[in-house]
mmCIF file with all atom_site columns, C-alpha atoms in Angstrom:
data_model
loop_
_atom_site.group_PDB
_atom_site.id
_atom_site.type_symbol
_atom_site.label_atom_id
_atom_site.label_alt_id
_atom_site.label_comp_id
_atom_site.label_asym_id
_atom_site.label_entity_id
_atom_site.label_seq_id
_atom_site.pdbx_PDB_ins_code
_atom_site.Cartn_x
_atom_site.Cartn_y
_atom_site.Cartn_z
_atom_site.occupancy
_atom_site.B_iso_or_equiv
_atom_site.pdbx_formal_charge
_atom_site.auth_seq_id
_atom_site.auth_comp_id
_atom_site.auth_asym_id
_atom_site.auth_atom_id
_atom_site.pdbx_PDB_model_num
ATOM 1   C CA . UNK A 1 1   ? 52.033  48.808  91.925  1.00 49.00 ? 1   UNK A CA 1
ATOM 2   C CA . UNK A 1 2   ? 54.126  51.827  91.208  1.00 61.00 ? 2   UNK A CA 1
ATOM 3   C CA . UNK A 1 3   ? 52.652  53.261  88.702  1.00 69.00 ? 3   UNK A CA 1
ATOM 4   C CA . UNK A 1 4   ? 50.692  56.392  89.158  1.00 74.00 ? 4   UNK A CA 1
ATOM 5   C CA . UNK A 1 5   ? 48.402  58.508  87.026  1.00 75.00 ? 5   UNK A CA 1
ATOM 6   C CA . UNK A 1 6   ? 48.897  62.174  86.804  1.00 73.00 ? 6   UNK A CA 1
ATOM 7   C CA . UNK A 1 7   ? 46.989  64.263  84.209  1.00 78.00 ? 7   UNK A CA 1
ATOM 8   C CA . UNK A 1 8   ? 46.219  61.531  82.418  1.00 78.00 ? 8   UNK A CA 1
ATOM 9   C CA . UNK A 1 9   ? 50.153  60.167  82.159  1.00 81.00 ? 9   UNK A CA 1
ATOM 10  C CA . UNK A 1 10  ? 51.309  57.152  83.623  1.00 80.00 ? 10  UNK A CA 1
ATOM 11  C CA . UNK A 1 11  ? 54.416  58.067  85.775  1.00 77.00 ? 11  UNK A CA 1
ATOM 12  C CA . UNK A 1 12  ? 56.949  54.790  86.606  1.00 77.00 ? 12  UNK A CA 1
ATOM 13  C CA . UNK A 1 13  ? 57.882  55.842  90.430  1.00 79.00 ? 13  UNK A CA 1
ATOM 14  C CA . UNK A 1 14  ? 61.382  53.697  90.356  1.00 84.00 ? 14  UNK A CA 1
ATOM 15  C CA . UNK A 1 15  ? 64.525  55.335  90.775  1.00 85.00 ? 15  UNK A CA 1
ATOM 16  C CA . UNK A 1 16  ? 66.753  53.968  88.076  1.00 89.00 ? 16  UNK A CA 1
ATOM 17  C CA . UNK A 1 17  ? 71.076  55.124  88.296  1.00 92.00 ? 17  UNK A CA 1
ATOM 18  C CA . UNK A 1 18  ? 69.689  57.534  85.360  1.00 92.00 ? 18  UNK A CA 1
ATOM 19  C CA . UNK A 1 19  ? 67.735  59.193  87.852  1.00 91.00 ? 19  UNK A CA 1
ATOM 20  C CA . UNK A 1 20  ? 70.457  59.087  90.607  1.00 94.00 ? 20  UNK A CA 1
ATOM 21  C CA . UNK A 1 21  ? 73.346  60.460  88.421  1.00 96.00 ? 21  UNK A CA 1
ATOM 22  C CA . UNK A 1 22  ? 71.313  63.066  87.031  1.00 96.00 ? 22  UNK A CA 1
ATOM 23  C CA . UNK A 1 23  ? 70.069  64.194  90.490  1.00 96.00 ? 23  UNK A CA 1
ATOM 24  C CA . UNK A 1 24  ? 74.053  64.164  91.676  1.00 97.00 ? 24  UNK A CA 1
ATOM 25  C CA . UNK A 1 25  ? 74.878  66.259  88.790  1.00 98.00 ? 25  UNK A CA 1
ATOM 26  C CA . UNK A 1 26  ? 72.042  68.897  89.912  1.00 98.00 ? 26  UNK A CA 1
ATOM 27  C CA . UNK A 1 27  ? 72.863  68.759  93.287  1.00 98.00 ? 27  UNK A CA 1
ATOM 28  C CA . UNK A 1 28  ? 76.819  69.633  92.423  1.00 98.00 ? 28  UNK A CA 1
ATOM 29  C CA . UNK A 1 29  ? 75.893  71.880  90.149  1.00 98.00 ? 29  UNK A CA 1
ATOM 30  C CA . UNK A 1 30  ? 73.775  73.780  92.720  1.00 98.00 ? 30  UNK A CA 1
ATOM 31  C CA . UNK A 1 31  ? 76.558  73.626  95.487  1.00 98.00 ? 31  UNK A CA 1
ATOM 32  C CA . UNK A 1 32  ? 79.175  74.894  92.754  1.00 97.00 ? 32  UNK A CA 1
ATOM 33  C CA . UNK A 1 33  ? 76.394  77.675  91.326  1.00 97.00 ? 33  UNK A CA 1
ATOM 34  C CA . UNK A 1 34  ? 75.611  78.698  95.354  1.00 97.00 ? 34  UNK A CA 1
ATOM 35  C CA . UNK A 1 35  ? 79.783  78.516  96.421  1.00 97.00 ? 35  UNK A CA 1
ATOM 36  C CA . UNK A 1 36  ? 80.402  80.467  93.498  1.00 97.00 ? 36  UNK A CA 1
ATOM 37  C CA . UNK A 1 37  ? 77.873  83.234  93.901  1.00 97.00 ? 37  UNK A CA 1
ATOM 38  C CA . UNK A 1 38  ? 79.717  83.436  97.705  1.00 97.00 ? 38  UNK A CA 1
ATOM 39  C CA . UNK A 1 39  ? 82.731  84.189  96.784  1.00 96.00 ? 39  UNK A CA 1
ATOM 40  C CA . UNK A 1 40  ? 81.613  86.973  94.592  1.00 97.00 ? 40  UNK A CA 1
ATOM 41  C CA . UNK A 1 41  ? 79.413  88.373  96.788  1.00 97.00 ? 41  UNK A CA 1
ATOM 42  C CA . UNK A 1 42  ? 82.122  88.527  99.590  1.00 96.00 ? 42  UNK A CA 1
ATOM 43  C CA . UNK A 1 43  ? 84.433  89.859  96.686  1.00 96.00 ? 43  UNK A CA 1
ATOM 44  C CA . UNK A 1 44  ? 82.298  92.360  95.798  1.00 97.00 ? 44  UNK A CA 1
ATOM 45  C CA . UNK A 1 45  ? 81.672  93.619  99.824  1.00 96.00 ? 45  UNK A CA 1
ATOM 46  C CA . UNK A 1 46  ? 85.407  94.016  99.518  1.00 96.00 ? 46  UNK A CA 1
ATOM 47  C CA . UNK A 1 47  ? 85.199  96.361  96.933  1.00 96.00 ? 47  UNK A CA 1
ATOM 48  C CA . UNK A 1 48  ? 82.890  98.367  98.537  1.00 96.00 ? 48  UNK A CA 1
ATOM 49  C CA . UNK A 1 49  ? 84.719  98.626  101.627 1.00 95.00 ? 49  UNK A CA 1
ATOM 50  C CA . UNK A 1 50  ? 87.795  99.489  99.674  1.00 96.00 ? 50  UNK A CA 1
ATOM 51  C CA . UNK A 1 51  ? 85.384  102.105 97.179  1.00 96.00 ? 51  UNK A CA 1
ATOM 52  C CA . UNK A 1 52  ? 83.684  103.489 100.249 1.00 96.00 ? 52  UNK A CA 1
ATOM 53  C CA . UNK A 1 53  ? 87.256  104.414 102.308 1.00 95.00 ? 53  UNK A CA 1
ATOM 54  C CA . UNK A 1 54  ? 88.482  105.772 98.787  1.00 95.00 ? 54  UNK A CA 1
ATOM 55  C CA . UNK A 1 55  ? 85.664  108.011 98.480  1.00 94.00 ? 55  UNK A CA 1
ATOM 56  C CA . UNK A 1 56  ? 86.326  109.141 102.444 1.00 94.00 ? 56  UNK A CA 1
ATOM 57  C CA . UNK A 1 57  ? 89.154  110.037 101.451 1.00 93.00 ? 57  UNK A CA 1
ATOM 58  C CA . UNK A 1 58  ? 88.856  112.161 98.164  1.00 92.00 ? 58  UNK A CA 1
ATOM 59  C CA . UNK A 1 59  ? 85.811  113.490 100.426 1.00 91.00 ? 59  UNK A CA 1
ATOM 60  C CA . UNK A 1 60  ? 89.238  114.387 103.116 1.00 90.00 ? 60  UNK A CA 1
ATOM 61  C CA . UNK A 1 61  ? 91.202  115.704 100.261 1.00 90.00 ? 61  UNK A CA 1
ATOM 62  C CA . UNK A 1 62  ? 88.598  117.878 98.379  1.00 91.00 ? 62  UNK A CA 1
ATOM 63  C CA . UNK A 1 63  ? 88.013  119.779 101.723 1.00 88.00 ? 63  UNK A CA 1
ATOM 64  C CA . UNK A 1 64  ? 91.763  120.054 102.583 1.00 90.00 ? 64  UNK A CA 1
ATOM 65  C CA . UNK A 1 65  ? 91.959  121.354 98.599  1.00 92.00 ? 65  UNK A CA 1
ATOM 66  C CA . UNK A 1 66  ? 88.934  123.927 99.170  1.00 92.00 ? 66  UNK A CA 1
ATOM 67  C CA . UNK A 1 67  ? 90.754  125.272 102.580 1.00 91.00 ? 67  UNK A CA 1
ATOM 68  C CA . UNK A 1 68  ? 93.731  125.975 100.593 1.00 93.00 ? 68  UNK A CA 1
ATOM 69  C CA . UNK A 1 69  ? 92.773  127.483 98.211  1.00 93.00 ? 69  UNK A CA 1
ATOM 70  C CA . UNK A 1 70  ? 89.912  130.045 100.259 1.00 94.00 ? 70  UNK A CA 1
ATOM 71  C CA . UNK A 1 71  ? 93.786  130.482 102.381 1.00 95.00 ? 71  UNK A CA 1
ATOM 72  C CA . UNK A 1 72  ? 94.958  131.599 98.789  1.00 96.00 ? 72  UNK A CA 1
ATOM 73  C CA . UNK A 1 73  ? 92.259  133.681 97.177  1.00 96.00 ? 73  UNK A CA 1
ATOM 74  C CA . UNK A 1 74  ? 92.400  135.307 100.920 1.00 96.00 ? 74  UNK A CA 1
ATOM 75  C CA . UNK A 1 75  ? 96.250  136.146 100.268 1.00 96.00 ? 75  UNK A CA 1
ATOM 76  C CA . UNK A 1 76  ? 95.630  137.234 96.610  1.00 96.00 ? 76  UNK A CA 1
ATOM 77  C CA . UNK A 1 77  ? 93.012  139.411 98.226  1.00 96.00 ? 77  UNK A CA 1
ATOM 78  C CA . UNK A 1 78  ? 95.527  140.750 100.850 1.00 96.00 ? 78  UNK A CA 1
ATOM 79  C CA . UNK A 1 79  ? 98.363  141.199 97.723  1.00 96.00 ? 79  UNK A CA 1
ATOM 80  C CA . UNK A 1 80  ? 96.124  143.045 95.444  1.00 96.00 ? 80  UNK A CA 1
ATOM 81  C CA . UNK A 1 81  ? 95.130  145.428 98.742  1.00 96.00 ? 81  UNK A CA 1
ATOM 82  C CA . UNK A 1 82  ? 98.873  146.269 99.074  1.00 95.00 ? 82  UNK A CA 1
ATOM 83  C CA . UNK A 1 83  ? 99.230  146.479 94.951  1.00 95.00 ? 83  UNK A CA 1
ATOM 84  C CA . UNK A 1 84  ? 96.480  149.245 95.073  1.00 94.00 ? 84  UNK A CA 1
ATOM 85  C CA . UNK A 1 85  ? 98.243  151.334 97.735  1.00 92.00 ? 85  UNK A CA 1
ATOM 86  C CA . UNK A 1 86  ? 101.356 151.213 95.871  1.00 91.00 ? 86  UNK A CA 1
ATOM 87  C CA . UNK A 1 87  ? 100.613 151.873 92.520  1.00 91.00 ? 87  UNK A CA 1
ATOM 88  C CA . UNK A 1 88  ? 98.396  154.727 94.217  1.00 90.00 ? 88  UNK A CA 1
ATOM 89  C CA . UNK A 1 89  ? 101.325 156.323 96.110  1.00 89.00 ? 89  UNK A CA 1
ATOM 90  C CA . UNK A 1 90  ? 103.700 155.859 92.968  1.00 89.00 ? 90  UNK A CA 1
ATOM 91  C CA . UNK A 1 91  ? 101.200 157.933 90.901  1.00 88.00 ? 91  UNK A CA 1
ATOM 92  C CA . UNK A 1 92  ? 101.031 160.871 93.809  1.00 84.00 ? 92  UNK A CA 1
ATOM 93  C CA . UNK A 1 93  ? 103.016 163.538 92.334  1.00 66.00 ? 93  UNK A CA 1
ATOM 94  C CA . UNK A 1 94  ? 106.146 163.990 94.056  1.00 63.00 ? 94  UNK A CA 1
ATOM 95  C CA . UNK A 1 95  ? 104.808 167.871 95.624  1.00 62.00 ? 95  UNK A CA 1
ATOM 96  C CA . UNK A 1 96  ? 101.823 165.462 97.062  1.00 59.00 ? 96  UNK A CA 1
ATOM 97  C CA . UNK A 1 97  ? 104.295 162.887 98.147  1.00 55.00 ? 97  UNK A CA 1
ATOM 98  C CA . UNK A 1 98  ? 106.559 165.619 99.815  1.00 59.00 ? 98  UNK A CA 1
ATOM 99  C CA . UNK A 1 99  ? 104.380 167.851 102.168 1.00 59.00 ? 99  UNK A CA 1
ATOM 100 C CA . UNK A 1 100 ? 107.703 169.577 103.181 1.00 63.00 ? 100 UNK A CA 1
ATOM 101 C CA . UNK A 1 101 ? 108.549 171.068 99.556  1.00 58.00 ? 101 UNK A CA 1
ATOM 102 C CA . UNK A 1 102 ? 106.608 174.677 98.634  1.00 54.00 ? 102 UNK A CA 1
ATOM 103 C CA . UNK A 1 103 ? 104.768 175.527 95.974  1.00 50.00 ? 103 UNK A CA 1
#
């Protein structure tokens, strides 16, 4: 007897070639779904490696770029310092610039 009843439907328990193709279909169609899903998933650690040394090193840059340019605004500071003093000793007038000439 290989019949059995389960709620309320008669189920025939023998395994026909139906039954055994369409189980080998499942089963390479899991194996090809599970491969697949591997080889992204290592593809996509990949990228991540490769994103996460890219982002190092704008991180690398972007400091290198902020030293620079506190170097330059320091130097700009430095210029404008001298720029003062000249333009102030240019606008002396020449009996303040010459201490030796009388009055």
């Amino acid at each position: 007897m290989s019949d059995q009843k389960h709620f309320g439907m008669d189920i025939d328990m023998k395994m026909s070639l139906g039954n055994m193709i369409t189980i080998g279909v499942l089963l390479a169609t899991i194996i090809a779904g599970w491969s697949t899903f591997q080889a992204d998933l290592t593809s996509a650690k990949a990228e991540i490696g490769k994103n996460a040394i890219r982002i190092e090193r704008l991180e690398t840059q972007s400091g290198d770029m902020k030293d620079r340019l506190t170097r330059i605004e320091v130097t700009l500071q430095n210029m404008s310092i001298q720029i003062d003093r000249a333009v102030r000793f240019l606008e002396r007038s020449p009996r303040e610039a010459d201490p030796t000439q009388s009055p």
